[in-house]
Amino acid sequence: MVRPILFLFLAFVFAGGPAEAREPKRAVKRVAYKTGAPELLPERPVKVRRLSSSGPIPLGYGFDVGILDQANGTSALGMRLFPGARFFLDWSLSQRWSIKPSIGYFINWEGEGNVSFVSHLFELGVTARYVPIVTPTSRWLAGATVKGDMTLSALGAGSAGVGNPVTFQARVGPSIGGSWALEDGKSIVADFDLTFSMLNGVRAYGALTFGLLFR
Amino acid sequence: MWKRVSTLIAFSVVVSMFSGCAYQDVASPFSVNIIQKTGSNCQYAIAPYQVQTLQSLREMRGSLGQVVQTGELLSSDSPILASGEGFKGVDMQYVQSGGTIVPLTYGSLFIVSVYAALEKMHLFLKDLDPSYGDVTRLVVHPEDTRILYRARYLSSTTNSEYVDNASYLPYKVSGMIRNYFFTYPTSQIHDLPLGLNVEVLGHEFVHYYSQWRYLGTAKRTYTDDESYNTMSSLDEGMADYFAFNTTADPKFLLCSLPNANRDLSVPKQFTTTLKTRIQSDSDFSSMHSGGAVWASMQYQIGEAIGKSLRSSAAGHKTNARALMQMMVGFSNCASGGKMTFPSIARCHLNYLGTYSSQARSIYNAMLGAYGGI
C-alpha cells in the first residue's frame, strides 16, 4: 500500500511540481525580449523579497529540522522525543491555498544500562494550508495535515538484539505555521502540527520544525 | 474554507481509524517478547515468554496485581501508599506479530518484563508445591497488589531517592497489609537494569511469599534482636536461592551488579563479626551478607543432592521443596525461644529425608563462627 504512495510522491518531487508554478519566470523573460526592455538594472535595492499577494507563486522546496513528540504516559516528561528532519515541497494552488507534501525521518532512542530500544520513524505527509494573514515579509498558515508513518524498531540487550515488526500508522490533525522572507527567494519557515493516531489507542503527536524554503 | 478543512480532517480521521485496528487488549495466555537469559554468563536473547495470569495487557492488570505509576515522591508515610488509591495506569504500546506481543517502547518492555518476572517466580513456587506454594491462596486480595513502575521513593535513612534497586513492601495500615513491589530508576548500572533482571524481581516475589507464609507471623512472635536479624538474613538468603532456581544462574545478580558478593556458587561462611552483628545489633543492616551465606549453603546442598540424583536441577528443586516445607512449619524451628541459624539448619534437615546427612556435613563446614549443628 505504501509503495505506490511513495512512488507517486517521489515522481512528483522529481517532476518538479506543476508546470504552472514554474511559468511566471519564463513569462517575464519573454516579455523583456519582445519589448526590448533593458536587462535588469545593476542595482539590487530589494534585500528582502516581498511575498507577493498577487500573481502566481512559484513552487517552493525546502527542508526543516525539529522534534516529533509522541505522547507516552510512562516516558520521562510524558512524551517520547524523535529528533529528525523533513524535506518538503510548497505548492501554491492559489494566493490563499497551498499544499505541502513532505517526507521525513525521525529517530528515538530509549534505554538503560546495556539495554537499548531504537525506533526509526519514516514519515510521508501532505498538509493542506490556508493563508489567512499575509504581510509584505511573512505569511501565516493554518490547515490540516495527514501523515503516514512506517516505524522500524530494534531492541538490544548486551550482545543480543532483535528487530521488531514494521508498524504502519496514519496520523491526522491541525497544522499551523509561518514563513518569513529572506533575500534571494529564501524564507525561514516554522511549522507546528498536532496529529492523532489510533495505532495504540488515540495517541497525540506534536511536531515543531524550523527550516528553509527556496523558491 | 473551514468546511473544506473540516472535510479534510474527517477524511483523515477515517483513514486513521483503519490504521488503529491493530490495537486490541490482550488477556492471558499470550506470548510476549522479553529479554531472557540464555546461560549463566549474562548472555541474553529476546524471546517469547508465555504470560499466564494477566487479565489485561493494556492495563497491566492480572491476578498477581497491577503495574501502576505515580509522579509523587513517596515515603513511608505517604497517604497514597496507605489508601492504595491515586496511582495512574501505565501506558502500553505494543503490536501483535505472528501470535506474539511485541513491545514498541522501552517502557512497555520494562513493564511487561517486571510482571513476567514476578509471575515466573509465582509459577515456580506453585509448581514446587501446589498446596503450599500458591501465594494467591495466602493473600486475601492478591490482585490488589500494586507494582510501581520507576517509583520515586525517599529513603528515611539516607534521605535520598532510591535508585538501582527493587523492593517488596508489606505496608501495614489499619490492621491490614497492602502489598507493594517497587522498581526504581536506573542510575549507575551499566549492565542489565534490575527491573529487567528476571531473578531480581523473582527475589522480591519470594519476600512477598515469605511475608505471608511465615515471616509475618514469626517476626511478631520472635522479637529479640538475634531472632529478628536472623530471620531478616534468612529472608534474603531464601530469596536469592529461590531466584537462582528459576533460571539456574547462581551469578544472576552479577549481571546487574558485577561487584556484588552474591555469587551463590562461591562458598561463604558466617564470620565472627557477622555472627556478632546478627546476635546483638539493634539496627541491623547486614541482612544481605547473612543472606548470601545462607544462599551459598543452600546452593552447595542442592548441588550435593543433585549429584545423588544425577541432575543438578533436580537436586536444587528437591532442596527448594524441603525449604518451602520448612517455611510452613517454621514455628518449630526455634530453639530456646529464639530463631538462630543453627536452629533453622537443624530444622531444615527434618525435611530433607535421605539427603539430610549430606546437608548436615555442609552445614557443619559452612556455619563458620556458629560452629556445627
PDB file of N, CA, C and O in Angstrom, chain B residues 245-291:
ATOM      1  N   ASN B 245      16.874 -20.629  41.460  1.00  0.00           N
ATOM      2  CA  ASN B 245      16.201 -21.829  40.961  1.00  0.00           C
ATOM      3  C   ASN B 245      15.389 -21.601  39.692  1.00  0.00           C
ATOM      4  O   ASN B 245      15.174 -22.534  38.919  1.00  0.00           O
ATOM      5  N   THR B 246      14.936 -20.374  39.463  1.00  0.00           N
ATOM      6  CA  THR B 246      14.087 -20.153  38.281  1.00  0.00           C
ATOM      7  C   THR B 246      14.883 -20.143  36.989  1.00  0.00           C
ATOM      8  O   THR B 246      14.323 -20.389  35.917  1.00  0.00           O
ATOM      9  N   THR B 247      16.180 -19.852  37.066  1.00  0.00           N
ATOM     10  CA  THR B 247      16.976 -19.811  35.826  1.00  0.00           C
ATOM     11  C   THR B 247      18.274 -20.603  35.919  1.00  0.00           C
ATOM     12  O   THR B 247      19.016 -20.675  34.946  1.00  0.00           O
ATOM     13  N   ALA B 248      18.575 -21.153  37.101  1.00  0.00           N
ATOM     14  CA  ALA B 248      19.796 -21.941  37.308  1.00  0.00           C
ATOM     15  C   ALA B 248      21.058 -21.122  37.086  1.00  0.00           C
ATOM     16  O   ALA B 248      22.087 -21.657  36.675  1.00  0.00           O
ATOM     17  N   ASP B 249      20.961 -19.819  37.341  1.00  0.00           N
ATOM     18  CA  ASP B 249      22.148 -18.963  37.196  1.00  0.00           C
ATOM     19  C   ASP B 249      22.559 -18.450  38.582  1.00  0.00           C
ATOM     20  O   ASP B 249      21.936 -17.521  39.109  1.00  0.00           O
ATOM     21  N   PRO B 250      23.601 -19.042  39.179  1.00  0.00           N
ATOM     22  CA  PRO B 250      23.988 -18.612  40.530  1.00  0.00           C
ATOM     23  C   PRO B 250      24.622 -17.221  40.565  1.00  0.00           C
ATOM     24  O   PRO B 250      24.791 -16.646  41.634  1.00  0.00           O
ATOM     25  N   LYS B 251      24.959 -16.704  39.396  1.00  0.00           N
ATOM     26  CA  LYS B 251      25.592 -15.371  39.342  1.00  0.00           C
ATOM     27  C   LYS B 251      24.597 -14.314  38.865  1.00  0.00           C
ATOM     28  O   LYS B 251      25.008 -13.278  38.349  1.00  0.00           O
ATOM     29  N   PHE B 252      23.335 -14.546  39.026  1.00  0.00           N
ATOM     30  CA  PHE B 252      22.354 -13.688  38.368  1.00  0.00           C
ATOM     31  C   PHE B 252      22.478 -12.223  38.759  1.00  0.00           C
ATOM     32  O   PHE B 252      22.287 -11.336  37.937  1.00  0.00           O
ATOM     33  N   LEU B 253      22.798 -11.945  40.010  1.00  0.00           N
ATOM     34  CA  LEU B 253      22.855 -10.537  40.418  1.00  0.00           C
ATOM     35  C   LEU B 253      24.066  -9.824  39.815  1.00  0.00           C
ATOM     36  O   LEU B 253      24.043  -8.605  39.611  1.00  0.00           O
ATOM     37  N   LEU B 254      25.101 -10.616  39.508  1.00  0.00           N
ATOM     38  CA  LEU B 254      26.308 -10.007  38.947  1.00  0.00           C
ATOM     39  C   LEU B 254      26.073  -9.455  37.532  1.00  0.00           C
ATOM     40  O   LEU B 254      26.856  -8.637  37.042  1.00  0.00           O
ATOM     41  N   CYS B 255      24.987  -9.907  36.891  1.00  0.00           N
ATOM     42  CA  CYS B 255      24.655  -9.367  35.558  1.00  0.00           C
ATOM     43  C   CYS B 255      24.206  -7.910  35.664  1.00  0.00           C
ATOM     44  O   CYS B 255      24.216  -7.181  34.675  1.00  0.00           O
ATOM     45  N   SER B 256      23.795  -7.496  36.858  1.00  0.00           N
ATOM     46  CA  SER B 256      23.423  -6.096  37.074  1.00  0.00           C
ATOM     47  C   SER B 256      24.438  -5.381  37.954  1.00  0.00           C
ATOM     48  O   SER B 256      24.755  -4.217  37.732  1.00  0.00           O
ATOM     49  N   LEU B 257      24.916  -6.088  38.960  1.00  0.00           N
ATOM     50  CA  LEU B 257      25.868  -5.506  39.918  1.00  0.00           C
ATOM     51  C   LEU B 257      27.110  -6.401  39.951  1.00  0.00           C
ATOM     52  O   LEU B 257      27.225  -7.287  40.804  1.00  0.00           O
ATOM     53  N   PRO B 258      28.039  -6.186  39.029  1.00  0.00           N
ATOM     54  CA  PRO B 258      29.177  -7.111  38.865  1.00  0.00           C
ATOM     55  C   PRO B 258      30.052  -7.247  40.106  1.00  0.00           C
ATOM     56  O   PRO B 258      30.725  -8.266  40.275  1.00  0.00           O
ATOM     57  N   ASN B 259      30.057  -6.256  40.986  1.00  0.00           N
ATOM     58  CA  ASN B 259      30.944  -6.304  42.144  1.00  0.00           C
ATOM     59  C   ASN B 259      30.271  -6.828  43.415  1.00  0.00           C
ATOM     60  O   ASN B 259      30.901  -6.853  44.471  1.00  0.00           O
ATOM     61  N   ALA B 260      29.014  -7.211  43.301  1.00  0.00           N
ATOM     62  CA  ALA B 260      28.314  -7.694  44.495  1.00  0.00           C
ATOM     63  C   ALA B 260      28.838  -9.076  44.901  1.00  0.00           C
ATOM     64  O   ALA B 260      29.143  -9.907  44.049  1.00  0.00           O
ATOM     65  N   ASN B 261      28.931  -9.295  46.216  1.00  0.00           N
ATOM     66  CA  ASN B 261      29.381 -10.590  46.717  1.00  0.00           C
ATOM     67  C   ASN B 261      28.180 -11.513  46.868  1.00  0.00           C
ATOM     68  O   ASN B 261      27.869 -11.976  47.960  1.00  0.00           O
ATOM     69  N   ARG B 262      27.530 -11.750  45.748  1.00  0.00           N
ATOM     70  CA  ARG B 262      26.270 -12.501  45.814  1.00  0.00           C
ATOM     71  C   ARG B 262      26.262 -13.695  44.855  1.00  0.00           C
ATOM     72  O   ARG B 262      25.194 -14.171  44.489  1.00  0.00           O
ATOM     73  N   ASP B 263      27.440 -14.161  44.478  1.00  0.00           N
ATOM     74  CA  ASP B 263      27.509 -15.351  43.630  1.00  0.00           C
ATOM     75  C   ASP B 263      27.246 -16.569  44.498  1.00  0.00           C
ATOM     76  O   ASP B 263      28.054 -16.911  45.373  1.00  0.00           O
ATOM     77  N   LEU B 264      26.131 -17.241  44.264  1.00  0.00           N
ATOM     78  CA  LEU B 264      25.753 -18.373  45.110  1.00  0.00           C
ATOM     79  C   LEU B 264      26.734 -19.524  45.011  1.00  0.00           C
ATOM     80  O   LEU B 264      26.862 -20.319  45.956  1.00  0.00           O
ATOM     81  N   SER B 265      27.414 -19.625  43.888  1.00  0.00           N
ATOM     82  CA  SER B 265      28.314 -20.760  43.695  1.00  0.00           C
ATOM     83  C   SER B 265      29.648 -20.576  44.419  1.00  0.00           C
ATOM     84  O   SER B 265      30.460 -21.507  44.463  1.00  0.00           O
ATOM     85  N   VAL B 266      29.890 -19.407  44.972  1.00  0.00           N
ATOM     86  CA  VAL B 266      31.103 -19.172  45.757  1.00  0.00           C
ATOM     87  C   VAL B 266      30.792 -19.477  47.231  1.00  0.00           C
ATOM     88  O   VAL B 266      29.959 -18.795  47.836  1.00  0.00           O
ATOM     89  N   PRO B 267      31.432 -20.515  47.804  1.00  0.00           N
ATOM     90  CA  PRO B 267      31.129 -20.875  49.197  1.00  0.00           C
ATOM     91  C   PRO B 267      31.452 -19.731  50.153  1.00  0.00           C
ATOM     92  O   PRO B 267      32.453 -19.029  50.000  1.00  0.00           O
ATOM     93  N   LYS B 268      30.592 -19.540  51.149  1.00  0.00           N
ATOM     94  CA  LYS B 268      30.774 -18.469  52.135  1.00  0.00           C
ATOM     95  C   LYS B 268      30.505 -19.041  53.519  1.00  0.00           C
ATOM     96  O   LYS B 268      29.840 -20.067  53.674  1.00  0.00           O
ATOM     97  N   GLN B 269      31.029 -18.340  54.529  1.00  0.00           N
ATOM     98  CA  GLN B 269      30.818 -18.756  55.921  1.00  0.00           C
ATOM     99  C   GLN B 269      30.400 -17.555  56.756  1.00  0.00           C
ATOM    100  O   GLN B 269      30.686 -16.412  56.404  1.00  0.00           O
ATOM    101  N   PHE B 270      29.781 -17.844  57.892  1.00  0.00           N
ATOM    102  CA  PHE B 270      29.493 -16.774  58.844  1.00  0.00           C
ATOM    103  C   PHE B 270      30.788 -16.422  59.570  1.00  0.00           C
ATOM    104  O   PHE B 270      31.404 -17.272  60.204  1.00  0.00           O
ATOM    105  N   THR B 271      31.200 -15.190  59.456  1.00  0.00           N
ATOM    106  CA  THR B 271      32.390 -14.746  60.191  1.00  0.00           C
ATOM    107  C   THR B 271      31.972 -14.366  61.611  1.00  0.00           C
ATOM    108  O   THR B 271      30.783 -14.206  61.904  1.00  0.00           O
ATOM    109  N   THR B 272      32.961 -14.234  62.467  1.00  0.00           N
ATOM    110  CA  THR B 272      32.675 -13.848  63.854  1.00  0.00           C
ATOM    111  C   THR B 272      31.990 -12.477  63.890  1.00  0.00           C
ATOM    112  O   THR B 272      31.042 -12.257  64.653  1.00  0.00           O
ATOM    113  N   THR B 273      32.481 -11.572  63.056  1.00  0.00           N
ATOM    114  CA  THR B 273      31.899 -10.222  63.016  1.00  0.00           C
ATOM    115  C   THR B 273      30.430 -10.273  62.602  1.00  0.00           C
ATOM    116  O   THR B 273      29.569  -9.645  63.240  1.00  0.00           O
ATOM    117  N   LEU B 274      30.162 -11.023  61.550  1.00  0.00           N
ATOM    118  CA  LEU B 274      28.782 -11.099  61.057  1.00  0.00           C
ATOM    119  C   LEU B 274      27.881 -11.764  62.099  1.00  0.00           C
ATOM    120  O   LEU B 274      26.756 -11.301  62.354  1.00  0.00           O
ATOM    121  N   LYS B 275      28.410 -12.821  62.723  1.00  0.00           N
ATOM    122  CA  LYS B 275      27.615 -13.517  63.743  1.00  0.00           C
ATOM    123  C   LYS B 275      27.293 -12.563  64.902  1.00  0.00           C
ATOM    124  O   LYS B 275      26.165 -12.534  65.412  1.00  0.00           O
ATOM    125  N   THR B 276      28.293 -11.786  65.324  1.00  0.00           N
ATOM    126  CA  THR B 276      28.090 -10.849  66.428  1.00  0.00           C
ATOM    127  C   THR B 276      27.029  -9.806  66.071  1.00  0.00           C
ATOM    128  O   THR B 276      26.174  -9.465  66.884  1.00  0.00           O
ATOM    129  N   ARG B 277      27.099  -9.322  64.837  1.00  0.00           N
ATOM    130  CA  ARG B 277      26.096  -8.335  64.394  1.00  0.00           C
ATOM    131  C   ARG B 277      24.691  -8.946  64.430  1.00  0.00           C
ATOM    132  O   ARG B 277      23.738  -8.312  64.863  1.00  0.00           O
ATOM    133  N   ILE B 278      24.597 -10.143  63.908  1.00  0.00           N
ATOM    134  CA  ILE B 278      23.281 -10.792  63.875  1.00  0.00           C
ATOM    135  C   ILE B 278      22.760 -10.979  65.301  1.00  0.00           C
ATOM    136  O   ILE B 278      21.573 -10.776  65.576  1.00  0.00           O
ATOM    137  N   GLN B 279      23.656 -11.319  66.207  1.00  0.00           N
ATOM    138  CA  GLN B 279      23.213 -11.627  67.567  1.00  0.00           C
ATOM    139  C   GLN B 279      22.860 -10.391  68.384  1.00  0.00           C
ATOM    140  O   GLN B 279      22.030 -10.466  69.287  1.00  0.00           O
ATOM    141  N   SER B 280      23.490  -9.244  68.070  1.00  0.00           N
ATOM    142  CA  SER B 280      23.313  -8.136  69.010  1.00  0.00           C
ATOM    143  C   SER B 280      22.947  -6.787  68.402  1.00  0.00           C
ATOM    144  O   SER B 280      22.566  -5.884  69.141  1.00  0.00           O
ATOM    145  N   ASP B 281      23.037  -6.614  67.077  1.00  0.00           N
ATOM    146  CA  ASP B 281      22.719  -5.293  66.520  1.00  0.00           C
ATOM    147  C   ASP B 281      21.231  -4.984  66.668  1.00  0.00           C
ATOM    148  O   ASP B 281      20.382  -5.792  66.268  1.00  0.00           O
ATOM    149  N   SER B 282      20.956  -3.800  67.209  1.00  0.00           N
ATOM    150  CA  SER B 282      19.551  -3.403  67.289  1.00  0.00           C
ATOM    151  C   SER B 282      19.141  -2.646  66.021  1.00  0.00           C
ATOM    152  O   SER B 282      17.967  -2.415  65.780  1.00  0.00           O
ATOM    153  N   ASP B 283      20.142  -2.231  65.241  1.00  0.00           N
ATOM    154  CA  ASP B 283      19.867  -1.545  63.972  1.00  0.00           C
ATOM    155  C   ASP B 283      20.617  -2.286  62.866  1.00  0.00           C
ATOM    156  O   ASP B 283      21.492  -1.744  62.212  1.00  0.00           O
ATOM    157  N   PHE B 284      20.237  -3.522  62.678  1.00  0.00           N
ATOM    158  CA  PHE B 284      20.953  -4.437  61.797  1.00  0.00           C
ATOM    159  C   PHE B 284      20.767  -4.073  60.327  1.00  0.00           C
ATOM    160  O   PHE B 284      19.652  -3.820  59.874  1.00  0.00           O
ATOM    161  N   SER B 285      21.891  -4.045  59.594  1.00  0.00           N
ATOM    162  CA  SER B 285      21.779  -3.702  58.172  1.00  0.00           C
ATOM    163  C   SER B 285      22.565  -4.670  57.284  1.00  0.00           C
ATOM    164  O   SER B 285      22.746  -4.406  56.089  1.00  0.00           O
ATOM    165  N   SER B 286      23.031  -5.766  57.859  1.00  0.00           N
ATOM    166  CA  SER B 286      23.844  -6.703  57.071  1.00  0.00           C
ATOM    167  C   SER B 286      23.055  -7.940  56.659  1.00  0.00           C
ATOM    168  O   SER B 286      23.628  -9.023  56.516  1.00  0.00           O
ATOM    169  N   MET B 287      21.752  -7.755  56.478  1.00  0.00           N
ATOM    170  CA  MET B 287      20.940  -8.925  56.138  1.00  0.00           C
ATOM    171  C   MET B 287      21.314  -9.536  54.792  1.00  0.00           C
ATOM    172  O   MET B 287      21.184 -10.737  54.598  1.00  0.00           O
ATOM    173  N   HIS B 288      21.808  -8.708  53.855  1.00  0.00           N
ATOM    174  CA  HIS B 288      22.209  -9.266  52.566  1.00  0.00           C
ATOM    175  C   HIS B 288      23.484 -10.098  52.687  1.00  0.00           C
ATOM    176  O   HIS B 288      23.641 -11.103  51.985  1.00  0.00           O
ATOM    177  N   SER B 289      24.370  -9.705  53.605  1.00  0.00           N
ATOM    178  CA  SER B 289      25.585 -10.505  53.824  1.00  0.00           C
ATOM    179  C   SER B 289      25.220 -11.834  54.471  1.00  0.00           C
ATOM    180  O   SER B 289      25.710 -12.904  54.057  1.00  0.00           O
ATOM    181  N   GLY B 290      24.375 -11.768  55.496  1.00  0.00           N
ATOM    182  CA  GLY B 290      23.932 -13.007  56.136  1.00  0.00           C
ATOM    183  C   GLY B 290      23.182 -13.887  55.158  1.00  0.00           C
ATOM    184  O   GLY B 290      23.366 -15.112  55.119  1.00  0.00           O
ATOM    185  N   GLY B 291      22.345 -13.238  54.344  1.00  0.00           N
ATOM    186  CA  GLY B 291      21.573 -13.988  53.349  1.00  0.00           C
ATOM    187  C   GLY B 291      22.458 -14.639  52.308  1.00  0.00           C
ATOM    188  O   GLY B 291      22.175 -15.753  51.848  1.00  0.00           O
TER     189      GLY B 291
END
